[in-house]
Coordinates of C-alpha atoms (C1' of nucleotides) in Angstrom, one line a residue:
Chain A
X1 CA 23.5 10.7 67.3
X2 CA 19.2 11.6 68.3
X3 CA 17.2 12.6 65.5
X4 CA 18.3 13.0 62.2
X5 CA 15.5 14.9 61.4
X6 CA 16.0 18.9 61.2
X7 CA 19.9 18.2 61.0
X8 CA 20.6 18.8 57.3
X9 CA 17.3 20.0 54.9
X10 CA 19.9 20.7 51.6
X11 CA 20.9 16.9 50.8
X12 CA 18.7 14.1 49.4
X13 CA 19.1 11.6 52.0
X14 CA 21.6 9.6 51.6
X15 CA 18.9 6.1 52.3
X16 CA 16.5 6.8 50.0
X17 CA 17.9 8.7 47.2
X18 CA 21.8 7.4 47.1
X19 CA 23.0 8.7 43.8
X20 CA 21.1 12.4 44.7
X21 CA 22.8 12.2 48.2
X22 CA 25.8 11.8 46.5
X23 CA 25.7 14.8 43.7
X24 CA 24.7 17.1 46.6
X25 CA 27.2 16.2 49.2
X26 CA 29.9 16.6 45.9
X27 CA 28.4 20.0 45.2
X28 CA 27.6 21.3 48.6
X29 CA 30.6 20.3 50.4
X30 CA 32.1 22.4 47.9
X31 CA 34.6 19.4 46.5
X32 CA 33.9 19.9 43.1
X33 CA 31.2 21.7 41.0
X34 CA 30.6 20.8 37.1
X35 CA 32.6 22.5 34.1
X36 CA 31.0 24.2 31.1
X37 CA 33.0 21.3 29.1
X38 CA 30.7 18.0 29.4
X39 CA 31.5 15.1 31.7
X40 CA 34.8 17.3 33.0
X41 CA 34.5 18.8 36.6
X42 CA 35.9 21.5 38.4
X43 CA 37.8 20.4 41.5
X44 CA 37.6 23.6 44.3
X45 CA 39.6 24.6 46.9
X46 CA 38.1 22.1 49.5
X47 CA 37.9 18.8 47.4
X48 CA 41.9 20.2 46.1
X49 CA 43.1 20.4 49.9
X50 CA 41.7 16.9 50.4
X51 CA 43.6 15.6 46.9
X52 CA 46.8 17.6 48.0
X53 CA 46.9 15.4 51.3
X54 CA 46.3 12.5 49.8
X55 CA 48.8 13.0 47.4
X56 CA 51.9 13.8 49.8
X57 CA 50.4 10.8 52.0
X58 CA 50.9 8.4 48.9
X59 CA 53.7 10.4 47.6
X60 CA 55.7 9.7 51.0
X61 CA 54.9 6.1 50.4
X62 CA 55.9 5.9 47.3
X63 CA 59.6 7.5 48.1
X64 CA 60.1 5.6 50.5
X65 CA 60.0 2.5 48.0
X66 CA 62.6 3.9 46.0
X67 CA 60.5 5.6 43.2
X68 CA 61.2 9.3 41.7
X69 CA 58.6 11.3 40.3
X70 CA 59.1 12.9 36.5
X71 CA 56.6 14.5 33.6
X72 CA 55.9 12.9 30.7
X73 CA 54.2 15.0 27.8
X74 CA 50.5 15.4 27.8
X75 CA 50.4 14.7 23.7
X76 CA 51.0 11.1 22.3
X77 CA 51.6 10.7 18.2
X78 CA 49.1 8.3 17.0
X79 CA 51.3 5.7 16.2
X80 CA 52.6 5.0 19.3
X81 CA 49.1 4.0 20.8
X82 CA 48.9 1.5 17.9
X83 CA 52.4 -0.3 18.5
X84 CA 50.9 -2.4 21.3
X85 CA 47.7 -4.5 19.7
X86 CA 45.7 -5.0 23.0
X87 CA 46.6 -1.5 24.4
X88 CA 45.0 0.7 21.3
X89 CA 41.8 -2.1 20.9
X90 CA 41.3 -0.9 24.6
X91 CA 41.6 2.5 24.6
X92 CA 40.9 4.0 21.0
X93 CA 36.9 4.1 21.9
X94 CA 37.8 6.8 25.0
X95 CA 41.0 9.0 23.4
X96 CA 40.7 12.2 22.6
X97 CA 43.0 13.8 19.3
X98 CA 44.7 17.1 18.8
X99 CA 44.6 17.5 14.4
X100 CA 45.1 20.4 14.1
X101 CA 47.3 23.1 15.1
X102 CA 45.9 26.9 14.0
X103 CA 44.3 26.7 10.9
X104 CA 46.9 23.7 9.7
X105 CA 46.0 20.2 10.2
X106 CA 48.7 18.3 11.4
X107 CA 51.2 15.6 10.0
X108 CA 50.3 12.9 12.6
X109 CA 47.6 13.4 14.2
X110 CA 48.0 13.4 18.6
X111 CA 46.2 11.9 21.2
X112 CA 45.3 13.2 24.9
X113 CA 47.3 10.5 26.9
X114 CA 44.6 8.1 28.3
X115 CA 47.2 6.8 30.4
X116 CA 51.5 7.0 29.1
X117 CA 53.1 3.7 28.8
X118 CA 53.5 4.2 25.3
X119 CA 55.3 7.6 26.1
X120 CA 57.2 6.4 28.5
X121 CA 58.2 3.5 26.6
X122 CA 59.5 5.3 24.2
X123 CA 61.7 7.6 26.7
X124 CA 63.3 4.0 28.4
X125 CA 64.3 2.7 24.8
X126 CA 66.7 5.7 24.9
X127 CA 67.8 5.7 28.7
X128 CA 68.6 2.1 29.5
X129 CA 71.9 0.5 27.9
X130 CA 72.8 -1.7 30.3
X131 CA 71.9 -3.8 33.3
X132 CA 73.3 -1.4 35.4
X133 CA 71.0 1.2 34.7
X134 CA 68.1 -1.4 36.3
X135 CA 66.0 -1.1 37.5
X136 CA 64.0 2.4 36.6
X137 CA 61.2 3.7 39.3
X138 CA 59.7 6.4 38.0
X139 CA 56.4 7.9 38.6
X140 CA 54.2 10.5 37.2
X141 CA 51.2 12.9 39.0
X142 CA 49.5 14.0 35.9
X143 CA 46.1 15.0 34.0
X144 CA 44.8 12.2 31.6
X145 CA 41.8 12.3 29.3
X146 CA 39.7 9.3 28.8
X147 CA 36.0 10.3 26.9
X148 CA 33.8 8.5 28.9
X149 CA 30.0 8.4 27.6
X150 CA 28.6 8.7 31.0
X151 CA 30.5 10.8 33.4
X152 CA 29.8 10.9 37.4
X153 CA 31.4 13.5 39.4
X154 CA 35.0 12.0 40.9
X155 CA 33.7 8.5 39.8
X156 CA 33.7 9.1 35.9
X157 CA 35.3 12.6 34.3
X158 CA 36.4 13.1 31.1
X159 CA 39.6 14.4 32.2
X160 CA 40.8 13.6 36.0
X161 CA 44.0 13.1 37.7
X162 CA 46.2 10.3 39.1
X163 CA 49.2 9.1 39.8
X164 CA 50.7 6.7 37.4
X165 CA 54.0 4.4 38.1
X166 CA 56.4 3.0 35.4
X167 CA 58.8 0.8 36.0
X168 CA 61.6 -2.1 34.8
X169 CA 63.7 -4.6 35.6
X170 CA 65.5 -6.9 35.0
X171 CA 63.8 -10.2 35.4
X172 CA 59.9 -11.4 35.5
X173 CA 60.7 -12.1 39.0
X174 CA 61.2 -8.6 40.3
X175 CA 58.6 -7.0 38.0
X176 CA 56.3 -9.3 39.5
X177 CA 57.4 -8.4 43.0
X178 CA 57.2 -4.8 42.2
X179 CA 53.7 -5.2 40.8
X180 CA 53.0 -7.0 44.4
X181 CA 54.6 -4.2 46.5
X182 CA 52.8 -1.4 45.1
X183 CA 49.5 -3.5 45.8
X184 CA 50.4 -3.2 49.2
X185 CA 51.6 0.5 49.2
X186 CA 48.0 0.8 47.8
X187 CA 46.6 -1.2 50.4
X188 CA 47.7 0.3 53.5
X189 CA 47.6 3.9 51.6
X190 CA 44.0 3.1 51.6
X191 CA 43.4 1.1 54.9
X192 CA 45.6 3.6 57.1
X193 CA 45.1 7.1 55.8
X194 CA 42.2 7.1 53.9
X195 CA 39.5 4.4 56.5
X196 CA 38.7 2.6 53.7
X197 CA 39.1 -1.2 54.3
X198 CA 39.4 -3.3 50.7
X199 CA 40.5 -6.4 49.1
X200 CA 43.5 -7.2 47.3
X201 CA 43.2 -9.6 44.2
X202 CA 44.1 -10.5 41.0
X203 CA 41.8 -9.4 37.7
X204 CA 39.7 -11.9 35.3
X205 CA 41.7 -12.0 31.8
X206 CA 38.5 -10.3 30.9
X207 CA 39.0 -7.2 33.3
X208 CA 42.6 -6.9 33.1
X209 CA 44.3 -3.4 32.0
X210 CA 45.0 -3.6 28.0
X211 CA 48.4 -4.7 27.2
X212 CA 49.0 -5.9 30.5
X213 CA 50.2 -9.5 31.5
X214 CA 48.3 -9.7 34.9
X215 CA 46.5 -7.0 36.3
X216 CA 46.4 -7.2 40.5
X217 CA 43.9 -4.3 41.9
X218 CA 42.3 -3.3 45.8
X219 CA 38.5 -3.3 46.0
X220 CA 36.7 -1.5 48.0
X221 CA 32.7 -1.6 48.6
X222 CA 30.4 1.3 49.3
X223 CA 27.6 1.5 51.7
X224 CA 25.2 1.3 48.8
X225 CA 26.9 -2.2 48.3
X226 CA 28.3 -1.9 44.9
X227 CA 32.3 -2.4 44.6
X228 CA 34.9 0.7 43.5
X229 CA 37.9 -0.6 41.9
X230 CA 40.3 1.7 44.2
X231 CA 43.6 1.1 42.2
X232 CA 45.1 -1.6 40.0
X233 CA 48.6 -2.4 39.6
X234 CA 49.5 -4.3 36.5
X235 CA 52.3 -6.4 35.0
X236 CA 53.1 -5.5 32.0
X237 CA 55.8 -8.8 31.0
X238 CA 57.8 -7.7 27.9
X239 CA 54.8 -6.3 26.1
X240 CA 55.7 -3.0 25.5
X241 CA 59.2 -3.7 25.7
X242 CA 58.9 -5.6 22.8
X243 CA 57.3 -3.0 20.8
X244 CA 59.0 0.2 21.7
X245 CA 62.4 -2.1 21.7
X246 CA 63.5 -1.2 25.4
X247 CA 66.6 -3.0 26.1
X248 CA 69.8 -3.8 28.2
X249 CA 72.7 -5.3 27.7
X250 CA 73.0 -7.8 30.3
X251 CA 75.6 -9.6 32.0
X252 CA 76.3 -12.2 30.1
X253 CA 76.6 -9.9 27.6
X254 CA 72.9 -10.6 25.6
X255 CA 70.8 -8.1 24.7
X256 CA 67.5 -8.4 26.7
X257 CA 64.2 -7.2 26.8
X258 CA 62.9 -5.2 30.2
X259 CA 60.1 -6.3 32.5
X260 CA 57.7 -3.5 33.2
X261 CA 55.3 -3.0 35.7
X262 CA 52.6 0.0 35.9
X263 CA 50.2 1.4 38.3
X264 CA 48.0 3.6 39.3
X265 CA 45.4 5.7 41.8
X266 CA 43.1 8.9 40.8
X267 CA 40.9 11.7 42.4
X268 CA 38.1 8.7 41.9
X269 CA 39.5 7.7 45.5
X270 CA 38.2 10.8 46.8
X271 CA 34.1 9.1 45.3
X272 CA 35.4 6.9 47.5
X273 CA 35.8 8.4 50.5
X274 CA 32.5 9.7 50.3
X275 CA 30.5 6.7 49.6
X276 CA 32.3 5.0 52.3
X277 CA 32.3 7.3 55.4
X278 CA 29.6 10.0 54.5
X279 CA 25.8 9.6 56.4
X280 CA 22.9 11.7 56.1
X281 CA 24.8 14.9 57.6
X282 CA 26.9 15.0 54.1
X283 CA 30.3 14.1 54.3
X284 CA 32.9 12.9 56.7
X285 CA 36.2 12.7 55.9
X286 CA 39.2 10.4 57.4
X287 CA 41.7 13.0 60.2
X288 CA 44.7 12.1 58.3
X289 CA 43.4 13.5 54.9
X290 CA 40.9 16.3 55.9
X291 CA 41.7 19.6 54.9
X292 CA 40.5 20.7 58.2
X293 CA 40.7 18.5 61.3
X294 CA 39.4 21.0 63.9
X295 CA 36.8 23.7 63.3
X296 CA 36.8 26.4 66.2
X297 CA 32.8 27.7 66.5
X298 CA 32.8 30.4 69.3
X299 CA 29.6 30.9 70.9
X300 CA 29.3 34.6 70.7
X301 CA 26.8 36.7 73.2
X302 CA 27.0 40.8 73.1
X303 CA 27.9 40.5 76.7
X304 CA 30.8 38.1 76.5
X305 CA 31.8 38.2 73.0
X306 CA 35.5 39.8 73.7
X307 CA 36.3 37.8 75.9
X308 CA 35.3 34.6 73.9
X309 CA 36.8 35.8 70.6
X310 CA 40.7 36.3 72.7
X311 CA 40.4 32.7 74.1
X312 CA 39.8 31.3 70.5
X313 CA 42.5 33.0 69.4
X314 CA 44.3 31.5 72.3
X315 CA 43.6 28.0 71.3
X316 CA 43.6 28.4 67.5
X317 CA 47.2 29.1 68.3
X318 CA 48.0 26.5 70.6
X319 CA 45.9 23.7 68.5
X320 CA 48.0 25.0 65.3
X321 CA 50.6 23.1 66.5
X322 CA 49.4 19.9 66.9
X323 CA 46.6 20.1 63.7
X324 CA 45.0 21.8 60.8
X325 CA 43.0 23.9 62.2
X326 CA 40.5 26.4 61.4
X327 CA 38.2 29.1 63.6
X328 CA 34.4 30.0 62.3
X329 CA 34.0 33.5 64.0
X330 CA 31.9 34.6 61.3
X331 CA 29.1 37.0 62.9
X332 CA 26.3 36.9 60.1
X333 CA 25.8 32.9 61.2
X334 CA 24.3 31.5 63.9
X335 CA 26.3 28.4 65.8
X336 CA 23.5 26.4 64.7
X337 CA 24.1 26.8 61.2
X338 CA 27.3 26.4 61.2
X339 CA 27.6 23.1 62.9
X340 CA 25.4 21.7 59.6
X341 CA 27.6 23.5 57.8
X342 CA 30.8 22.0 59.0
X343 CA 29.6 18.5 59.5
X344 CA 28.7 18.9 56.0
X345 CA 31.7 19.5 54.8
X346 CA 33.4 16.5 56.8
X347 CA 35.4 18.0 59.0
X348 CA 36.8 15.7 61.3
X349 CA 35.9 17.6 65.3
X350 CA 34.1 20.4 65.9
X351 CA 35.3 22.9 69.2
X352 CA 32.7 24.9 70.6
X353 CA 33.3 27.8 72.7
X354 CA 31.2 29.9 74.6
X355 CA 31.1 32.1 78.3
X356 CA 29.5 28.8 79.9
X357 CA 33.0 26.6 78.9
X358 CA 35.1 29.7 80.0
X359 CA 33.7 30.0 83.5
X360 CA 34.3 26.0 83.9
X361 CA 37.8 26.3 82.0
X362 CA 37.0 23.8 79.3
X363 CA 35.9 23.8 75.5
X364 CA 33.5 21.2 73.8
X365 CA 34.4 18.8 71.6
X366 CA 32.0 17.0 69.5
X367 CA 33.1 14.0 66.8
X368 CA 31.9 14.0 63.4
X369 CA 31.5 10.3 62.9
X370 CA 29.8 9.5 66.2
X371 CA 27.8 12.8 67.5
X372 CA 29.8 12.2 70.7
X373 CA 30.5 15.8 72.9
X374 CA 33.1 15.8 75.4
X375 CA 33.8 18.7 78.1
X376 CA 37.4 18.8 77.6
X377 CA 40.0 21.1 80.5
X378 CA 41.7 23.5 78.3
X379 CA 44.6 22.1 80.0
X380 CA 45.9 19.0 78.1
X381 CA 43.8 20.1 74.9
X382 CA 46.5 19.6 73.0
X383 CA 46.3 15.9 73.5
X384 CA 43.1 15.7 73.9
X385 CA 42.2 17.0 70.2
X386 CA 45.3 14.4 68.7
X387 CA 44.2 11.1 71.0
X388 CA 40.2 12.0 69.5
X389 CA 41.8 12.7 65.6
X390 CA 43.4 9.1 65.9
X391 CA 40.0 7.6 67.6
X392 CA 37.7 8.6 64.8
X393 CA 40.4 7.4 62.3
X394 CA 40.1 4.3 63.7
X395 CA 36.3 4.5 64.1
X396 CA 35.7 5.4 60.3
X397 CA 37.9 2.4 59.4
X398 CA 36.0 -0.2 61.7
X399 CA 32.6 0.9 61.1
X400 CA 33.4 0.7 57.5
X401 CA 35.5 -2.7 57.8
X402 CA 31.8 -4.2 60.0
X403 CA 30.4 -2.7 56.7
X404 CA 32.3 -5.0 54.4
X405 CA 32.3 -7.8 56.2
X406 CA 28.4 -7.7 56.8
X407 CA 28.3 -7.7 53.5
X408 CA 30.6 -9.7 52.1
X409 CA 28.3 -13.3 51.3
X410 CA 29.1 -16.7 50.8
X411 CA 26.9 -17.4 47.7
X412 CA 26.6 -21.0 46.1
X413 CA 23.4 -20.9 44.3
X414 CA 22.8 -18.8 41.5
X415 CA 19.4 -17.5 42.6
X416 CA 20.4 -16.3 45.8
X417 CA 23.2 -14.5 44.1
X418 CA 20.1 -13.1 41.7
X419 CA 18.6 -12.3 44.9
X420 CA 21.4 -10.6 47.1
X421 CA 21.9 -8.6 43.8
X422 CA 18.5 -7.0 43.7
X423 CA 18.4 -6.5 47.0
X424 CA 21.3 -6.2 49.7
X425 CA 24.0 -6.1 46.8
X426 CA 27.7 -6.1 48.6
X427 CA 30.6 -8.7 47.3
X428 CA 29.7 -12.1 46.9
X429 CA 32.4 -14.8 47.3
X430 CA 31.3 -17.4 44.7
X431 CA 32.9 -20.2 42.9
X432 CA 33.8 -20.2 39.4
X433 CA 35.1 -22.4 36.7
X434 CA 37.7 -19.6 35.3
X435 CA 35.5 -19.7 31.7
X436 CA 35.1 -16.2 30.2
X437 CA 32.0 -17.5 28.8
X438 CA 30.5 -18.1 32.4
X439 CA 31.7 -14.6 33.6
X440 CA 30.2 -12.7 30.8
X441 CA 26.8 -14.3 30.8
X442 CA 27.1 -13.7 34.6
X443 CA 27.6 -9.7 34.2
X444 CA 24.6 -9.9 31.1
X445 CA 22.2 -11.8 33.4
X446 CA 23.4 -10.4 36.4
X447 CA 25.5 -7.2 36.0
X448 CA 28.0 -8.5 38.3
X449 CA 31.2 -8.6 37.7
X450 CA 34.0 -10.8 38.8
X451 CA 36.0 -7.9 41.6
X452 CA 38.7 -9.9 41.6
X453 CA 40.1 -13.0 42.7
X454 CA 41.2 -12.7 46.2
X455 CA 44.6 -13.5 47.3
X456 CA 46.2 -15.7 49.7
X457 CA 43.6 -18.4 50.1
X458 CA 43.6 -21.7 50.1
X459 CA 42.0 -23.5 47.4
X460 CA 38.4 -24.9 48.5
X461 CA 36.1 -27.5 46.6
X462 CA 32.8 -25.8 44.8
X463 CA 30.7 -25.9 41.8
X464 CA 30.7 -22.9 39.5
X465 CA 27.8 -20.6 40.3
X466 CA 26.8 -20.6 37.1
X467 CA 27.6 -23.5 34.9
X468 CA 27.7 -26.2 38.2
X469 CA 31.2 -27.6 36.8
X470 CA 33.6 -28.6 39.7
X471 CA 36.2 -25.6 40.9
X472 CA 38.2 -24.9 43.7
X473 CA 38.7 -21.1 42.6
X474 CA 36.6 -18.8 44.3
X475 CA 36.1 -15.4 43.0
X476 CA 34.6 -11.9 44.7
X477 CA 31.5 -10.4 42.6
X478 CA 29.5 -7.8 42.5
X479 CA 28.3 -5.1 40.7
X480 CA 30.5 -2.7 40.8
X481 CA 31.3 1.7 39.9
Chain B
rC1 C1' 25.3 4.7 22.2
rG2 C1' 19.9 3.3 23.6
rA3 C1' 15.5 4.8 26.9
rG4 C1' 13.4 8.5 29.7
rG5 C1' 13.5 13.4 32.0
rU6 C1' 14.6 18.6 32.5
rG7 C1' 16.0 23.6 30.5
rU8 C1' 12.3 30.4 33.6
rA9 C1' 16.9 35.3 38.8
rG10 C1' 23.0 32.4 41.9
rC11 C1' 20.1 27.6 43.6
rG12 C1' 15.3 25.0 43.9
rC13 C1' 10.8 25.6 41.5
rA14 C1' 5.6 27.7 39.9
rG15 C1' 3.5 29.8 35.6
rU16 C1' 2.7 26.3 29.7
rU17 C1' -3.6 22.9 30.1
rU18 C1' -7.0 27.8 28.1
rG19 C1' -1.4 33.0 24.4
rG20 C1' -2.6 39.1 27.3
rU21 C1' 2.3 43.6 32.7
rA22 C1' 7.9 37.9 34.9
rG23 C1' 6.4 35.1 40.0
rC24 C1' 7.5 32.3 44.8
rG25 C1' 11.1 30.1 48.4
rC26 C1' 16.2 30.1 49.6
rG27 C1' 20.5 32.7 48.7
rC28 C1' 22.8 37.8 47.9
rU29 C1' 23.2 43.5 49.4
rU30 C1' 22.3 47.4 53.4
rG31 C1' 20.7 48.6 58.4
rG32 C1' 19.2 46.8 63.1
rU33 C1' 18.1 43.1 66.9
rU34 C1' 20.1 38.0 67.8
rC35 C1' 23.7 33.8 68.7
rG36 C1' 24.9 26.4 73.1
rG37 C1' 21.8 22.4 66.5
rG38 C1' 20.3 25.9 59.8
rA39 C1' 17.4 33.2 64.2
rC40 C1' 14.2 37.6 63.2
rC41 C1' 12.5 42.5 61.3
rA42 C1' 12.8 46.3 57.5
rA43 C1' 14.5 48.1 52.9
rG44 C1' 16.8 46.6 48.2
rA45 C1' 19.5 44.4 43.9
rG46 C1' 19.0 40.7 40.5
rG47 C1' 15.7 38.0 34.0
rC48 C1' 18.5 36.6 26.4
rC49 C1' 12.1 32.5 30.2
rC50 C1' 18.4 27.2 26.5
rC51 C1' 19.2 28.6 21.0
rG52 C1' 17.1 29.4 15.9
rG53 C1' 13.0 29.7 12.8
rG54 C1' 7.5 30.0 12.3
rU55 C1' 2.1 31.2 13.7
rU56 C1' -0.3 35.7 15.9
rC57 C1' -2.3 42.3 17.1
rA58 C1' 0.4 39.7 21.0
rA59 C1' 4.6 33.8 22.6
rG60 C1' 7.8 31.7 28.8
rU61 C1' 3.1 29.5 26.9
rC62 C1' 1.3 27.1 20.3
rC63 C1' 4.2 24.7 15.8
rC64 C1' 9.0 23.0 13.5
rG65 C1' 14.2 22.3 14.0
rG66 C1' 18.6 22.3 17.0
rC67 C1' 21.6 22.3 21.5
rA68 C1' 22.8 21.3 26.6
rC69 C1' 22.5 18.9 31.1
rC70 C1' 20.6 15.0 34.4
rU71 C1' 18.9 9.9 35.6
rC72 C1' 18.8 4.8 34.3
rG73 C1' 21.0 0.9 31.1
rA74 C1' 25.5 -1.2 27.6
rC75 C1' 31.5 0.1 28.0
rC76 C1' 35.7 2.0 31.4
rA77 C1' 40.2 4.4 36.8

RNA sequence: CGAGGUGUAGCGCAGUUUGGUAGCGCGCUUGGUUCGGGACCAAGAGGCCCCGGGUUCAAGUCCCGGCACCUCGACCA
């Protein structure tokens, strides 16, 4: 990659000043920029394109598990968020309320939806009669309000937007397998289209979604070595079902409550994406999401600038084909400035064009995640330009799995875990006794947080890290987004 | 919600100590020369100095009171 020096002058970099680099890669990229409305954001064109692809990505996915999307109402009356004990104890600090309408207050007062099971509860109680109508897959892209106190661009907004899946069945056994398969649509959402490499667990009692049963969720870590919780998928038993009285009659003729499941993913993914692949250039941004994949950058010259132009017209329109793909022939920039300007903004490979690659009947391709320029024939670019897209897709994805697993620690002492914390940070896989009273002095001591405990492992003999009783549960922490 | 910090041109800041004509860099506009890793010259445009009171002949600057945003902590996707 040479020297990083002189490359980009407008970020904080990204080794010293993390959270800076951050906010300017956010802002400069042009992903989002802040509203006059505290802690909301405004999501532009760029960071939109980049939400849109992920969205039919997941969208795709999620079709082709069976599940229809609908649109739930945006308003919830008060008393359904106070049906479900656990649910309005977790959310009443963060919801937002419409009271009045005009100048008239009104007779119950409304919440912003902070997330819709209770709506949609409500809706199933009418639709499902019978067994036959099992089970329901529905899912939702919306806009949902939560008032956070401190509020981080993509991480933390006031208002952002997900998707949000609600579903039920007939028995605990195929909610549960529900919950399970949209933990790995999530997964391989995340591991194939978006780089990002993460672990799949189950949540502490104590971090578990409010009103659910079991909460199962991916994890991801950023290079500054704290964790993102990337998406959670929950099992919601008969919880709700119970209090908004959805049920079927079943076979045997009995009148039964409905398992539920619910899940979800938001824009935060896109935080994530930029604290896992971006560098000191600004961003860089997985091929199979990135608004633009190739960015023609002519090399223009008063003597051969006609000719230059024609041929990227040429191979805009051949490389259209085969890839988003977008030409830079603006004249009041130098091609200097716009390669910052471009790697800034993530864009997967750059094309250069100029007299000297015309001559020798080739273009230049340079990759955003490794520096690398290739001559490439302009015969064959077509392939050329797709085989490089898939290389640095797989290139983000291992240099970000190395990432994770270099720092991914097996910690049986509770100063070393003291110790990684202050310094190297990054999940620690420690053993616990499964007491709430050990986790929470852990985060208050610590600040870590019990991730998740990791499936599909074998049980293994330890001492909790931080009472010393005997375990064989161990547990990923760290201190997390 | 606690602790700090910052509010002056679109952005980044100086000016506040010691009150006296509103400044710099970048960006923007126009014209010209350039173009293979943030080019250069020339001429321009752009201001409720966060808001409200007060002191003063005079306030960006001093006093009082608000508000907003940012960072770090406690809580959450």
């Amino acid at each position: 990659m040479g020297d990083q020096e002189g490359f980009v002058k407008h970020i904080a970099s990204k080794a010293e000043d993390f959270s800076q680099w951050y906010i300017d890669v956010v802002l400069r990229a042009e992903l989002a920029d802040y509203a006059p409305v505290r802690g909301c954001m405004v999501i532009r064109p760029h960071g939109y394109a980049l939400w849109e692809n992920m969205q039919s990505l997941l969208d795709a996915r999620l079709k082709a598990t069976g599940h229809k999307n609908a649109y739930f109402p945006l308003f919830i009356p008060e008393s359904f968020l106070r049906k479900e004990a656990e649910h309005v104890e977790g959310f009443a600090p963060e919801v937002a309320w419409v009271t009045k309408a005009g100048n008239e207050e009104l007779p119950e007062p409304l919440v912003v939806r902070p997330t819709s099971e209770t709506v949609i509860g409500h809706m199933y109680a009418k639709w499902i009669k019978s067994w036959r109508d099992l089970p329901v897959l529905i899912n939702q892209w919306a806009n949902v309000v939560r008032w956070e106190k401190t509020t981080r661009l993509f991480l933390r907004t006031s208002e952002f937007l997900w998707q949000e899946g609600h579903t039920c069945h007939r028995t605990a056994e195929e909610a549960e397998s529900e919950t399970l398969k949209i933990l790995e649509v999530y997964r391989r959402f995340l591991t194939e289209d978006l780089a990002i490499p993460v672990v799949t667990g189950q949540k502490t009692e104590r971090e578990k979604f409010a009103g659910a049963v079991r909460t199962y969720c991916i994890e991801a870590l950023m290079t500054d070595g704290r964790a993102l919780q990337a998406g959670t998928s929950h099992n919601l038993g008969q919880n709700f079902a119970k209090v908004f009285d959805i049920t079927y009659l079943d076979e045997d003729n009995e009148l039964k409550h409905v398992w539920q499941t619910s899940w979800g993913v938001s824009t935060r993914l896109i935080g994530g994406i930029i604290m896992v692949h971006g560098d000191e250039r600004g961003l860089a941004l997985p091929p199979k999401v990135a608004p633009v994949q190739v960015v023609i950058v002519p090399i223009l010259a008063a003597s051969s600038r006609e000719v230059v132009l024609s041929a990227v017209g040429g191979i805009q329109e051949r490389l259209s084909k085969v890839c988003r793909v977008e030409a830079d022939c603006r004249e009041e920039y130098s091609p200097g400035w716009k390669f910052n300007e471009w790697e800034l903004k993530g864009v997967p490979i750059r094309l250069e064009i100029g007299p000297r690659d015309l001559k020798a009947g080739q273009v230049i391709l340079v990759r955003r995640d490794t520096g690398e320029k290739t001559a490439v024939p302009m015969d064959g670019l077509e392939t050329a330009v797709t085989n490089m897209l898939d290389d640095v897709q797989k290139g983000l994805y291992l240099k970000a799995k190395r990432f994770v697993e270099d720092n991914t620690r097996i910690v049986e002492d509770y100063d070393t875990f003291k110790d990684i914390l202050e310094t190297r940070r990054g999940f620690m896989d420690a053993p616990w006794c499964g007491d709430q009273a050990c986790e929470t002095a852990i985060k208050e001591e610590t600040g870590a947080t019990i991730r998740c405990i990791p499936m599909g492992r074998l049980p293994r003999p330890g001492k909790c890290i931080h009472c010393g009783k005997d375990t064989d549960t161990w547990v990923y922490f760290a201190r997390a987004y």
